Every structure is written in C-alpha cells, then in structure tokens.
mmCIF file with all atom_site columns, C-alpha atoms in Angstrom:
data_model
loop_
_atom_site.group_PDB
_atom_site.id
_atom_site.type_symbol
_atom_site.label_atom_id
_atom_site.label_alt_id
_atom_site.label_comp_id
_atom_site.label_asym_id
_atom_site.label_entity_id
_atom_site.label_seq_id
_atom_site.pdbx_PDB_ins_code
_atom_site.Cartn_x
_atom_site.Cartn_y
_atom_site.Cartn_z
_atom_site.occupancy
_atom_site.B_iso_or_equiv
_atom_site.pdbx_formal_charge
_atom_site.auth_seq_id
_atom_site.auth_comp_id
_atom_site.auth_asym_id
_atom_site.auth_atom_id
_atom_site.pdbx_PDB_model_num
ATOM 1   C CA . UNK A 1 1   ? -38.304 -13.918 51.206 1.00 29.00 ? 1   UNK A CA 1
ATOM 2   C CA . UNK A 1 2   ? -35.575 -14.725 53.918 1.00 35.00 ? 2   UNK A CA 1
ATOM 3   C CA . UNK A 1 3   ? -31.544 -15.500 52.286 1.00 35.00 ? 3   UNK A CA 1
ATOM 4   C CA . UNK A 1 4   ? -31.641 -19.563 53.178 1.00 40.00 ? 4   UNK A CA 1
ATOM 5   C CA . UNK A 1 5   ? -28.003 -20.130 53.317 1.00 42.00 ? 5   UNK A CA 1
ATOM 6   C CA . UNK A 1 6   ? -27.078 -20.848 56.819 1.00 46.00 ? 6   UNK A CA 1
ATOM 7   C CA . UNK A 1 7   ? -25.353 -18.591 59.648 1.00 60.00 ? 7   UNK A CA 1
ATOM 8   C CA . UNK A 1 8   ? -22.416 -18.408 62.149 1.00 80.00 ? 8   UNK A CA 1
ATOM 9   C CA . UNK A 1 9   ? -22.020 -20.298 65.438 1.00 88.00 ? 9   UNK A CA 1
ATOM 10  C CA . UNK A 1 10  ? -24.404 -18.212 68.637 1.00 91.00 ? 10  UNK A CA 1
ATOM 11  C CA . UNK A 1 11  ? -25.559 -19.818 71.855 1.00 93.00 ? 11  UNK A CA 1
ATOM 12  C CA . UNK A 1 12  ? -28.525 -20.861 73.105 1.00 95.00 ? 12  UNK A CA 1
ATOM 13  C CA . UNK A 1 13  ? -29.606 -21.895 76.805 1.00 96.00 ? 13  UNK A CA 1
ATOM 14  C CA . UNK A 1 14  ? -31.169 -24.877 77.755 1.00 97.00 ? 14  UNK A CA 1
ATOM 15  C CA . UNK A 1 15  ? -34.445 -23.185 79.410 1.00 97.00 ? 15  UNK A CA 1
ATOM 16  C CA . UNK A 1 16  ? -36.742 -26.714 79.110 1.00 96.00 ? 16  UNK A CA 1
ATOM 17  C CA . UNK A 1 17  ? -36.983 -30.375 78.486 1.00 95.00 ? 17  UNK A CA 1
ATOM 18  C CA . UNK A 1 18  ? -40.000 -32.502 77.906 1.00 94.00 ? 18  UNK A CA 1
ATOM 19  C CA . UNK A 1 19  ? -40.812 -35.956 77.203 1.00 94.00 ? 19  UNK A CA 1
ATOM 20  C CA . UNK A 1 20  ? -43.052 -36.247 74.239 1.00 94.00 ? 20  UNK A CA 1
ATOM 21  C CA . UNK A 1 21  ? -42.633 -40.466 74.749 1.00 92.00 ? 21  UNK A CA 1
ATOM 22  C CA . UNK A 1 22  ? -40.493 -42.528 75.517 1.00 91.00 ? 22  UNK A CA 1
ATOM 23  C CA . UNK A 1 23  ? -37.929 -42.228 73.673 1.00 91.00 ? 23  UNK A CA 1
ATOM 24  C CA . UNK A 1 24  ? -38.188 -38.573 72.896 1.00 94.00 ? 24  UNK A CA 1
ATOM 25  C CA . UNK A 1 25  ? -37.969 -35.194 73.777 1.00 94.00 ? 25  UNK A CA 1
ATOM 26  C CA . UNK A 1 26  ? -38.494 -31.631 73.166 1.00 96.00 ? 26  UNK A CA 1
ATOM 27  C CA . UNK A 1 27  ? -35.671 -29.586 73.615 1.00 97.00 ? 27  UNK A CA 1
ATOM 28  C CA . UNK A 1 28  ? -36.980 -25.794 74.547 1.00 97.00 ? 28  UNK A CA 1
ATOM 29  C CA . UNK A 1 29  ? -33.838 -23.684 73.765 1.00 97.00 ? 29  UNK A CA 1
ATOM 30  C CA . UNK A 1 30  ? -33.392 -19.811 74.917 1.00 96.00 ? 30  UNK A CA 1
ATOM 31  C CA . UNK A 1 31  ? -33.808 -17.649 71.654 1.00 94.00 ? 31  UNK A CA 1
ATOM 32  C CA . UNK A 1 32  ? -30.353 -15.411 70.814 1.00 91.00 ? 32  UNK A CA 1
ATOM 33  C CA . UNK A 1 33  ? -31.625 -12.465 69.255 1.00 87.00 ? 33  UNK A CA 1
ATOM 34  C CA . UNK A 1 34  ? -30.208 -12.857 65.852 1.00 88.00 ? 34  UNK A CA 1
ATOM 35  C CA . UNK A 1 35  ? -31.180 -16.046 65.356 1.00 92.00 ? 35  UNK A CA 1
ATOM 36  C CA . UNK A 1 36  ? -33.715 -16.036 62.981 1.00 93.00 ? 36  UNK A CA 1
ATOM 37  C CA . UNK A 1 37  ? -35.284 -18.859 60.400 1.00 95.00 ? 37  UNK A CA 1
ATOM 38  C CA . UNK A 1 38  ? -37.661 -20.425 57.609 1.00 95.00 ? 38  UNK A CA 1
ATOM 39  C CA . UNK A 1 39  ? -39.821 -23.285 59.095 1.00 96.00 ? 39  UNK A CA 1
ATOM 40  C CA . UNK A 1 40  ? -38.999 -25.929 57.579 1.00 96.00 ? 40  UNK A CA 1
ATOM 41  C CA . UNK A 1 41  ? -35.115 -25.756 58.306 1.00 96.00 ? 41  UNK A CA 1
ATOM 42  C CA . UNK A 1 42  ? -32.483 -26.602 61.668 1.00 96.00 ? 42  UNK A CA 1
ATOM 43  C CA . UNK A 1 43  ? -29.489 -26.183 63.022 1.00 96.00 ? 43  UNK A CA 1
ATOM 44  C CA . UNK A 1 44  ? -26.321 -28.156 64.635 1.00 95.00 ? 44  UNK A CA 1
ATOM 45  C CA . UNK A 1 45  ? -25.764 -28.494 68.201 1.00 96.00 ? 45  UNK A CA 1
ATOM 46  C CA . UNK A 1 46  ? -22.070 -28.300 68.372 1.00 94.00 ? 46  UNK A CA 1
ATOM 47  C CA . UNK A 1 47  ? -21.313 -30.732 70.888 1.00 90.00 ? 47  UNK A CA 1
ATOM 48  C CA . UNK A 1 48  ? -17.676 -32.223 72.918 1.00 86.00 ? 48  UNK A CA 1
ATOM 49  C CA . UNK A 1 49  ? -16.077 -33.271 69.280 1.00 87.00 ? 49  UNK A CA 1
ATOM 50  C CA . UNK A 1 50  ? -19.076 -34.263 67.017 1.00 91.00 ? 50  UNK A CA 1
ATOM 51  C CA . UNK A 1 51  ? -22.412 -32.240 66.263 1.00 94.00 ? 51  UNK A CA 1
ATOM 52  C CA . UNK A 1 52  ? -26.257 -33.946 66.275 1.00 93.00 ? 52  UNK A CA 1
ATOM 53  C CA . UNK A 1 53  ? -28.795 -31.959 63.639 1.00 95.00 ? 53  UNK A CA 1
ATOM 54  C CA . UNK A 1 54  ? -32.024 -30.985 64.348 1.00 95.00 ? 54  UNK A CA 1
ATOM 55  C CA . UNK A 1 55  ? -35.191 -29.377 62.510 1.00 96.00 ? 55  UNK A CA 1
ATOM 56  C CA . UNK A 1 56  ? -37.008 -26.205 64.022 1.00 97.00 ? 56  UNK A CA 1
ATOM 57  C CA . UNK A 1 57  ? -40.262 -27.344 65.361 1.00 97.00 ? 57  UNK A CA 1
ATOM 58  C CA . UNK A 1 58  ? -41.454 -23.635 66.582 1.00 96.00 ? 58  UNK A CA 1
ATOM 59  C CA . UNK A 1 59  ? -42.159 -20.925 65.203 1.00 95.00 ? 59  UNK A CA 1
ATOM 60  C CA . UNK A 1 60  ? -39.558 -18.321 63.249 1.00 94.00 ? 60  UNK A CA 1
ATOM 61  C CA . UNK A 1 61  ? -41.969 -15.575 65.548 1.00 94.00 ? 61  UNK A CA 1
ATOM 62  C CA . UNK A 1 62  ? -41.847 -17.722 68.791 1.00 94.00 ? 62  UNK A CA 1
ATOM 63  C CA . UNK A 1 63  ? -39.022 -16.252 72.507 1.00 94.00 ? 63  UNK A CA 1
ATOM 64  C CA . UNK A 1 64  ? -37.480 -20.055 72.074 1.00 96.00 ? 64  UNK A CA 1
ATOM 65  C CA . UNK A 1 65  ? -36.480 -22.492 69.947 1.00 97.00 ? 65  UNK A CA 1
ATOM 66  C CA . UNK A 1 66  ? -37.696 -26.168 70.279 1.00 97.00 ? 66  UNK A CA 1
ATOM 67  C CA . UNK A 1 67  ? -36.602 -29.338 68.722 1.00 97.00 ? 67  UNK A CA 1
ATOM 68  C CA . UNK A 1 68  ? -37.706 -33.026 68.751 1.00 96.00 ? 68  UNK A CA 1
ATOM 69  C CA . UNK A 1 69  ? -35.103 -35.288 69.488 1.00 94.00 ? 69  UNK A CA 1
ATOM 70  C CA . UNK A 1 70  ? -35.200 -38.994 69.187 1.00 93.00 ? 70  UNK A CA 1
ATOM 71  C CA . UNK A 1 71  ? -32.945 -40.464 71.981 1.00 92.00 ? 71  UNK A CA 1
ATOM 72  C CA . UNK A 1 72  ? -30.472 -43.242 71.631 1.00 90.00 ? 72  UNK A CA 1
ATOM 73  C CA . UNK A 1 73  ? -30.320 -45.840 73.919 1.00 88.00 ? 73  UNK A CA 1
ATOM 74  C CA . UNK A 1 74  ? -25.378 -45.609 74.302 1.00 85.00 ? 74  UNK A CA 1
ATOM 75  C CA . UNK A 1 75  ? -25.878 -42.408 71.471 1.00 86.00 ? 75  UNK A CA 1
ATOM 76  C CA . UNK A 1 76  ? -23.620 -39.156 72.208 1.00 92.00 ? 76  UNK A CA 1
ATOM 77  C CA . UNK A 1 77  ? -25.863 -36.845 71.676 1.00 93.00 ? 77  UNK A CA 1
ATOM 78  C CA . UNK A 1 78  ? -28.406 -38.491 74.150 1.00 92.00 ? 78  UNK A CA 1
ATOM 79  C CA . UNK A 1 79  ? -26.867 -39.014 77.048 1.00 92.00 ? 79  UNK A CA 1
ATOM 80  C CA . UNK A 1 80  ? -25.176 -35.801 77.003 1.00 91.00 ? 80  UNK A CA 1
ATOM 81  C CA . UNK A 1 81  ? -28.093 -34.113 76.326 1.00 92.00 ? 81  UNK A CA 1
ATOM 82  C CA . UNK A 1 82  ? -30.433 -35.674 78.989 1.00 92.00 ? 82  UNK A CA 1
ATOM 83  C CA . UNK A 1 83  ? -27.461 -34.971 81.964 1.00 92.00 ? 83  UNK A CA 1
ATOM 84  C CA . UNK A 1 84  ? -27.189 -31.359 80.713 1.00 93.00 ? 84  UNK A CA 1
ATOM 85  C CA . UNK A 1 85  ? -28.754 -29.027 83.754 1.00 94.00 ? 85  UNK A CA 1
ATOM 86  C CA . UNK A 1 86  ? -31.119 -26.242 83.040 1.00 95.00 ? 86  UNK A CA 1
ATOM 87  C CA . UNK A 1 87  ? -29.080 -23.575 82.013 1.00 94.00 ? 87  UNK A CA 1
ATOM 88  C CA . UNK A 1 88  ? -26.479 -24.646 80.490 1.00 95.00 ? 88  UNK A CA 1
ATOM 89  C CA . UNK A 1 89  ? -24.969 -23.262 77.220 1.00 95.00 ? 89  UNK A CA 1
ATOM 90  C CA . UNK A 1 90  ? -25.297 -24.983 74.265 1.00 95.00 ? 90  UNK A CA 1
ATOM 91  C CA . UNK A 1 91  ? -23.165 -24.111 71.066 1.00 95.00 ? 91  UNK A CA 1
ATOM 92  C CA . UNK A 1 92  ? -25.542 -24.249 68.023 1.00 95.00 ? 92  UNK A CA 1
ATOM 93  C CA . UNK A 1 93  ? -24.702 -23.377 64.343 1.00 93.00 ? 93  UNK A CA 1
ATOM 94  C CA . UNK A 1 94  ? -26.647 -21.984 61.659 1.00 88.00 ? 94  UNK A CA 1
ATOM 95  C CA . UNK A 1 95  ? -29.919 -22.101 60.587 1.00 94.00 ? 95  UNK A CA 1
ATOM 96  C CA . UNK A 1 96  ? -29.015 -24.276 57.723 1.00 94.00 ? 96  UNK A CA 1
ATOM 97  C CA . UNK A 1 97  ? -30.817 -26.010 55.404 1.00 94.00 ? 97  UNK A CA 1
ATOM 98  C CA . UNK A 1 98  ? -33.835 -25.598 52.133 1.00 93.00 ? 98  UNK A CA 1
ATOM 99  C CA . UNK A 1 99  ? -36.290 -28.037 53.137 1.00 95.00 ? 99  UNK A CA 1
ATOM 100 C CA . UNK A 1 100 ? -39.428 -24.675 53.829 1.00 95.00 ? 100 UNK A CA 1
ATOM 101 C CA . UNK A 1 101 ? -42.759 -24.974 52.459 1.00 93.00 ? 101 UNK A CA 1
ATOM 102 C CA . UNK A 1 102 ? -43.222 -23.142 48.905 1.00 89.00 ? 102 UNK A CA 1
ATOM 103 C CA . UNK A 1 103 ? -45.970 -21.858 46.690 1.00 80.00 ? 103 UNK A CA 1
ATOM 104 C CA . UNK A 1 104 ? -49.254 -23.337 46.234 1.00 78.00 ? 104 UNK A CA 1
ATOM 105 C CA . UNK A 1 105 ? -48.931 -24.744 42.668 1.00 83.00 ? 105 UNK A CA 1
ATOM 106 C CA . UNK A 1 106 ? -50.581 -28.227 43.494 1.00 94.00 ? 106 UNK A CA 1
ATOM 107 C CA . UNK A 1 107 ? -52.229 -29.785 46.625 1.00 95.00 ? 107 UNK A CA 1
ATOM 108 C CA . UNK A 1 108 ? -49.386 -30.891 48.623 1.00 96.00 ? 108 UNK A CA 1
ATOM 109 C CA . UNK A 1 109 ? -49.218 -33.676 50.598 1.00 97.00 ? 109 UNK A CA 1
ATOM 110 C CA . UNK A 1 110 ? -46.199 -34.137 53.880 1.00 97.00 ? 110 UNK A CA 1
ATOM 111 C CA . UNK A 1 111 ? -45.497 -37.841 54.241 1.00 98.00 ? 111 UNK A CA 1
ATOM 112 C CA . UNK A 1 112 ? -42.921 -38.219 57.471 1.00 97.00 ? 112 UNK A CA 1
ATOM 113 C CA . UNK A 1 113 ? -42.152 -41.024 59.242 1.00 94.00 ? 113 UNK A CA 1
ATOM 114 C CA . UNK A 1 114 ? -40.818 -40.760 63.447 1.00 89.00 ? 114 UNK A CA 1
ATOM 115 C CA . UNK A 1 115 ? -39.260 -37.776 64.025 1.00 92.00 ? 115 UNK A CA 1
ATOM 116 C CA . UNK A 1 116 ? -39.685 -36.435 60.608 1.00 95.00 ? 116 UNK A CA 1
ATOM 117 C CA . UNK A 1 117 ? -42.536 -34.916 61.522 1.00 96.00 ? 117 UNK A CA 1
ATOM 118 C CA . UNK A 1 118 ? -40.945 -31.931 62.554 1.00 96.00 ? 118 UNK A CA 1
ATOM 119 C CA . UNK A 1 119 ? -40.429 -29.487 59.367 1.00 97.00 ? 119 UNK A CA 1
ATOM 120 C CA . UNK A 1 120 ? -44.462 -29.639 59.694 1.00 97.00 ? 120 UNK A CA 1
ATOM 121 C CA . UNK A 1 121 ? -44.490 -28.532 62.757 1.00 97.00 ? 121 UNK A CA 1
ATOM 122 C CA . UNK A 1 122 ? -43.008 -26.186 61.734 1.00 97.00 ? 122 UNK A CA 1
ATOM 123 C CA . UNK A 1 123 ? -44.912 -25.731 59.175 1.00 96.00 ? 123 UNK A CA 1
ATOM 124 C CA . UNK A 1 124 ? -48.252 -25.678 60.609 1.00 95.00 ? 124 UNK A CA 1
ATOM 125 C CA . UNK A 1 125 ? -47.226 -23.084 63.854 1.00 94.00 ? 125 UNK A CA 1
ATOM 126 C CA . UNK A 1 126 ? -46.239 -20.559 61.286 1.00 93.00 ? 126 UNK A CA 1
ATOM 127 C CA . UNK A 1 127 ? -49.938 -20.513 59.850 1.00 89.00 ? 127 UNK A CA 1
ATOM 128 C CA . UNK A 1 128 ? -52.743 -22.980 59.000 1.00 81.00 ? 128 UNK A CA 1
ATOM 129 C CA . UNK A 1 129 ? -51.396 -25.315 55.533 1.00 86.00 ? 129 UNK A CA 1
ATOM 130 C CA . UNK A 1 130 ? -53.950 -26.729 53.736 1.00 90.00 ? 130 UNK A CA 1
ATOM 131 C CA . UNK A 1 131 ? -52.688 -30.200 53.191 1.00 95.00 ? 131 UNK A CA 1
ATOM 132 C CA . UNK A 1 132 ? -53.119 -33.746 53.503 1.00 97.00 ? 132 UNK A CA 1
ATOM 133 C CA . UNK A 1 133 ? -50.254 -35.098 56.667 1.00 97.00 ? 133 UNK A CA 1
ATOM 134 C CA . UNK A 1 134 ? -49.617 -38.413 56.654 1.00 97.00 ? 134 UNK A CA 1
ATOM 135 C CA . UNK A 1 135 ? -47.630 -39.166 59.926 1.00 96.00 ? 135 UNK A CA 1
ATOM 136 C CA . UNK A 1 136 ? -46.450 -43.019 59.479 1.00 94.00 ? 136 UNK A CA 1
ATOM 137 C CA . UNK A 1 137 ? -45.674 -44.441 63.380 1.00 93.00 ? 137 UNK A CA 1
ATOM 138 C CA . UNK A 1 138 ? -45.323 -47.707 64.882 1.00 88.00 ? 138 UNK A CA 1
ATOM 139 C CA . UNK A 1 139 ? -47.293 -47.446 67.815 1.00 86.00 ? 139 UNK A CA 1
ATOM 140 C CA . UNK A 1 140 ? -49.804 -44.989 68.645 1.00 90.00 ? 140 UNK A CA 1
ATOM 141 C CA . UNK A 1 141 ? -48.050 -43.121 71.416 1.00 89.00 ? 141 UNK A CA 1
ATOM 142 C CA . UNK A 1 142 ? -44.837 -41.923 68.427 1.00 90.00 ? 142 UNK A CA 1
ATOM 143 C CA . UNK A 1 143 ? -48.376 -39.734 66.703 1.00 93.00 ? 143 UNK A CA 1
ATOM 144 C CA . UNK A 1 144 ? -47.157 -36.352 69.015 1.00 92.00 ? 144 UNK A CA 1
ATOM 145 C CA . UNK A 1 145 ? -47.732 -33.352 68.648 1.00 95.00 ? 145 UNK A CA 1
ATOM 146 C CA . UNK A 1 146 ? -51.215 -34.856 66.156 1.00 94.00 ? 146 UNK A CA 1
ATOM 147 C CA . UNK A 1 147 ? -53.910 -32.142 67.767 1.00 94.00 ? 147 UNK A CA 1
ATOM 148 C CA . UNK A 1 148 ? -50.908 -29.997 65.931 1.00 95.00 ? 148 UNK A CA 1
ATOM 149 C CA . UNK A 1 149 ? -51.322 -31.273 62.579 1.00 95.00 ? 149 UNK A CA 1
ATOM 150 C CA . UNK A 1 150 ? -55.354 -31.439 63.188 1.00 94.00 ? 150 UNK A CA 1
ATOM 151 C CA . UNK A 1 151 ? -56.306 -28.917 64.188 1.00 94.00 ? 151 UNK A CA 1
ATOM 152 C CA . UNK A 1 152 ? -53.697 -26.865 61.458 1.00 94.00 ? 152 UNK A CA 1
ATOM 153 C CA . UNK A 1 153 ? -54.025 -29.042 57.906 1.00 94.00 ? 153 UNK A CA 1
ATOM 154 C CA . UNK A 1 154 ? -56.625 -29.964 55.579 1.00 94.00 ? 154 UNK A CA 1
ATOM 155 C CA . UNK A 1 155 ? -56.208 -33.863 57.101 1.00 95.00 ? 155 UNK A CA 1
ATOM 156 C CA . UNK A 1 156 ? -54.567 -35.563 58.691 1.00 95.00 ? 156 UNK A CA 1
ATOM 157 C CA . UNK A 1 157 ? -53.667 -39.683 58.942 1.00 96.00 ? 157 UNK A CA 1
ATOM 158 C CA . UNK A 1 158 ? -51.705 -41.628 61.455 1.00 94.00 ? 158 UNK A CA 1
ATOM 159 C CA . UNK A 1 159 ? -50.290 -44.845 59.619 1.00 94.00 ? 159 UNK A CA 1
ATOM 160 C CA . UNK A 1 160 ? -49.715 -47.166 62.020 1.00 92.00 ? 160 UNK A CA 1
ATOM 161 C CA . UNK A 1 161 ? -47.651 -49.742 60.921 1.00 82.00 ? 161 UNK A CA 1
ATOM 162 C CA . UNK A 1 162 ? -47.642 -51.890 63.932 1.00 75.00 ? 162 UNK A CA 1
ATOM 163 C CA . UNK A 1 163 ? -50.522 -52.535 66.193 1.00 62.00 ? 163 UNK A CA 1
ATOM 164 C CA . UNK A 1 164 ? -53.283 -49.697 66.828 1.00 57.00 ? 164 UNK A CA 1
ATOM 165 C CA . UNK A 1 165 ? -55.384 -51.706 69.589 1.00 58.00 ? 165 UNK A CA 1
ATOM 166 C CA . UNK A 1 166 ? -56.784 -49.875 72.350 1.00 52.00 ? 166 UNK A CA 1
ATOM 167 C CA . UNK A 1 167 ? -56.749 -46.382 70.757 1.00 58.00 ? 167 UNK A CA 1
ATOM 168 C CA . UNK A 1 168 ? -60.314 -46.776 69.614 1.00 57.00 ? 168 UNK A CA 1
ATOM 169 C CA . UNK A 1 169 ? -60.309 -42.851 70.889 1.00 65.00 ? 169 UNK A CA 1
ATOM 170 C CA . UNK A 1 170 ? -57.808 -42.587 67.754 1.00 73.00 ? 170 UNK A CA 1
ATOM 171 C CA . UNK A 1 171 ? -59.443 -40.539 64.186 1.00 78.00 ? 171 UNK A CA 1
ATOM 172 C CA . UNK A 1 172 ? -58.994 -41.069 60.807 1.00 81.00 ? 172 UNK A CA 1
ATOM 173 C CA . UNK A 1 173 ? -56.202 -44.624 61.265 1.00 88.00 ? 173 UNK A CA 1
ATOM 174 C CA . UNK A 1 174 ? -53.950 -45.975 58.783 1.00 92.00 ? 174 UNK A CA 1
ATOM 175 C CA . UNK A 1 175 ? -52.768 -49.394 59.652 1.00 90.00 ? 175 UNK A CA 1
ATOM 176 C CA . UNK A 1 176 ? -50.730 -49.392 57.722 1.00 91.00 ? 176 UNK A CA 1
ATOM 177 C CA . UNK A 1 177 ? -47.300 -47.378 55.745 1.00 94.00 ? 177 UNK A CA 1
ATOM 178 C CA . UNK A 1 178 ? -47.493 -44.182 54.833 1.00 96.00 ? 178 UNK A CA 1
ATOM 179 C CA . UNK A 1 179 ? -45.600 -45.698 51.584 1.00 96.00 ? 179 UNK A CA 1
ATOM 180 C CA . UNK A 1 180 ? -49.035 -48.575 51.322 1.00 95.00 ? 180 UNK A CA 1
ATOM 181 C CA . UNK A 1 181 ? -51.367 -45.210 51.903 1.00 96.00 ? 181 UNK A CA 1
ATOM 182 C CA . UNK A 1 182 ? -49.284 -43.701 49.013 1.00 96.00 ? 182 UNK A CA 1
ATOM 183 C CA . UNK A 1 183 ? -49.891 -47.236 46.607 1.00 95.00 ? 183 UNK A CA 1
ATOM 184 C CA . UNK A 1 184 ? -53.424 -47.724 47.357 1.00 94.00 ? 184 UNK A CA 1
ATOM 185 C CA . UNK A 1 185 ? -55.081 -44.659 49.059 1.00 95.00 ? 185 UNK A CA 1
ATOM 186 C CA . UNK A 1 186 ? -54.312 -41.270 47.446 1.00 96.00 ? 186 UNK A CA 1
ATOM 187 C CA . UNK A 1 187 ? -56.805 -40.160 44.360 1.00 95.00 ? 187 UNK A CA 1
ATOM 188 C CA . UNK A 1 188 ? -54.360 -39.903 41.301 1.00 93.00 ? 188 UNK A CA 1
ATOM 189 C CA . UNK A 1 189 ? -53.870 -35.806 40.482 1.00 95.00 ? 189 UNK A CA 1
ATOM 190 C CA . UNK A 1 190 ? -50.510 -34.070 40.513 1.00 97.00 ? 190 UNK A CA 1
ATOM 191 C CA . UNK A 1 191 ? -49.530 -32.737 43.851 1.00 97.00 ? 191 UNK A CA 1
ATOM 192 C CA . UNK A 1 192 ? -46.343 -31.552 45.555 1.00 96.00 ? 192 UNK A CA 1
ATOM 193 C CA . UNK A 1 193 ? -44.975 -33.839 47.423 1.00 97.00 ? 193 UNK A CA 1
ATOM 194 C CA . UNK A 1 194 ? -42.778 -33.333 50.889 1.00 97.00 ? 194 UNK A CA 1
ATOM 195 C CA . UNK A 1 195 ? -41.565 -36.105 52.328 1.00 98.00 ? 195 UNK A CA 1
ATOM 196 C CA . UNK A 1 196 ? -39.066 -36.551 55.232 1.00 97.00 ? 196 UNK A CA 1
ATOM 197 C CA . UNK A 1 197 ? -38.707 -39.948 57.431 1.00 94.00 ? 197 UNK A CA 1
ATOM 198 C CA . UNK A 1 198 ? -36.234 -42.471 56.925 1.00 92.00 ? 198 UNK A CA 1
ATOM 199 C CA . UNK A 1 199 ? -33.838 -42.533 53.544 1.00 94.00 ? 199 UNK A CA 1
ATOM 200 C CA . UNK A 1 200 ? -36.629 -46.270 52.448 1.00 94.00 ? 200 UNK A CA 1
ATOM 201 C CA . UNK A 1 201 ? -39.672 -45.103 53.459 1.00 95.00 ? 201 UNK A CA 1
ATOM 202 C CA . UNK A 1 202 ? -37.701 -41.309 50.949 1.00 96.00 ? 202 UNK A CA 1
ATOM 203 C CA . UNK A 1 203 ? -36.308 -44.176 48.478 1.00 96.00 ? 203 UNK A CA 1
ATOM 204 C CA . UNK A 1 204 ? -39.983 -46.193 48.031 1.00 96.00 ? 204 UNK A CA 1
ATOM 205 C CA . UNK A 1 205 ? -42.090 -42.978 47.835 1.00 97.00 ? 205 UNK A CA 1
ATOM 206 C CA . UNK A 1 206 ? -40.146 -41.688 45.240 1.00 97.00 ? 206 UNK A CA 1
ATOM 207 C CA . UNK A 1 207 ? -40.656 -44.756 43.437 1.00 96.00 ? 207 UNK A CA 1
ATOM 208 C CA . UNK A 1 208 ? -44.254 -44.409 43.925 1.00 96.00 ? 208 UNK A CA 1
ATOM 209 C CA . UNK A 1 209 ? -44.953 -40.700 43.166 1.00 97.00 ? 209 UNK A CA 1
ATOM 210 C CA . UNK A 1 210 ? -42.924 -41.732 40.070 1.00 96.00 ? 210 UNK A CA 1
ATOM 211 C CA . UNK A 1 211 ? -44.920 -44.147 38.284 1.00 95.00 ? 211 UNK A CA 1
ATOM 212 C CA . UNK A 1 212 ? -48.768 -43.171 40.174 1.00 95.00 ? 212 UNK A CA 1
ATOM 213 C CA . UNK A 1 213 ? -48.349 -39.498 40.363 1.00 97.00 ? 213 UNK A CA 1
ATOM 214 C CA . UNK A 1 214 ? -46.400 -37.669 36.819 1.00 94.00 ? 214 UNK A CA 1
ATOM 215 C CA . UNK A 1 215 ? -45.695 -34.163 36.613 1.00 95.00 ? 215 UNK A CA 1
ATOM 216 C CA . UNK A 1 216 ? -46.001 -33.957 40.754 1.00 96.00 ? 216 UNK A CA 1
ATOM 217 C CA . UNK A 1 217 ? -43.770 -31.822 42.521 1.00 96.00 ? 217 UNK A CA 1
ATOM 218 C CA . UNK A 1 218 ? -41.339 -33.343 45.311 1.00 96.00 ? 218 UNK A CA 1
ATOM 219 C CA . UNK A 1 219 ? -39.099 -32.034 48.038 1.00 96.00 ? 219 UNK A CA 1
ATOM 220 C CA . UNK A 1 220 ? -36.750 -34.635 50.139 1.00 96.00 ? 220 UNK A CA 1
ATOM 221 C CA . UNK A 1 221 ? -35.151 -34.220 53.641 1.00 94.00 ? 221 UNK A CA 1
ATOM 222 C CA . UNK A 1 222 ? -34.198 -37.875 54.188 1.00 92.00 ? 222 UNK A CA 1
ATOM 223 C CA . UNK A 1 223 ? -32.054 -38.976 57.864 1.00 83.00 ? 223 UNK A CA 1
ATOM 224 C CA . UNK A 1 224 ? -30.427 -41.447 58.950 1.00 69.00 ? 224 UNK A CA 1
#
C-alpha cells in the first residue's frame, strides 16, 4: 500500500467551480503529475498567510483533483476562492491524513454530516463499497452526491434533522439525526464505523457505538 505520509508543496490550476447547493461548491483543479493520494486523504490549500484543509472527492486516477467546500460568510478562504479566476494557480500541500478505507473485517457503516461526506464520495468513486451510508444534513438540497452514493453503496439513508416536506421523491429518508438512527434503527452487531463530520456528532456517535455495538472498529475524521 502506498505510504500515507504527507508530501511537499505543489501547484495546481483552478479549472472549474460548480455550485452543489446554496453555500457549497465543488472545486476542480488540474492534477500535477506527481500528485498521488489514497481515497479519504486531504490536501491543504496554502493561501495568503493561512491554510485550509479539504478532502479530495475525486478518484485517485481522475484527471483532476476535486474538493467539496462549504462557503463561510466572511470566511477568508470562501472569499478568496470565489474571487479566484479560472486558470489561477493555487498552492497545495499534501496529501495528508489516515482516514482511508480498511479491509472488510466487519460490515461497514459510513456516518457523515454536511461536507463530511467527502471521503465517502472518494471511496465510492474508486469502486463500489458494500456499506451503509448515513448522511446527516439539515435539508434535502444539501444531499449532494446522493446519486453516486446510492449507486455505489449497499444502502444510502439521508438523515434530515429538519423537515423533508416537499421532497416526497426522496427514497429511504429518515427524519432525525444520524445518532438517532444509530440508537434506534441499526441492528445490533459488530461493524466497522467510519465517522466524518462535526466533533459533537462524532462524540455522541462514539458514545452510542461504545454502548450498543461493542467490539466494533471505529475510524474518525472530525472537523470544526
């Protein structure tokens, strides 16, 4: 297996910027010839005196390296990346990180909130994954990548913490947070849990896993 250690600096050009949902972008960058990564790893954007880390959502053999970005009001990176012109060179560091898919010791459960779905998108773009995906968002328009995840995984459950009213076309929707699904709807057993999202979700989900799914493996990637 390729070594997981981070690499040095490289430069990639911004070639596309697409809206996934209000407040969310997918960035597509040209891929430097020497930039290789394992699905689930992230790269750091080295900007004007600061850095921001984002997980690649592209497959390792893709011609571009792609990122899912949440826009933050008055955020430095959000403003800079929206003003950046296509073709602009961006400095990157990476790849970094250890949140990668491991061998199939137990049934896999992917738990994501918001843009925490990014590593699971990369997993799926690299090949079908027999996993249950719990994707927690506030409203249905933020279920970006759902078609890909439904097609590539064993089961995809959108978990809506607010109302799904007006979206009767959603399949297998669960009204509640991902932690509520884990607590009341996931059958007892031993699993490989992959958690990516807000620290509060990971904290609460970890407590539930310790209580209800003893013996399971747990892999986490928190963000603030």
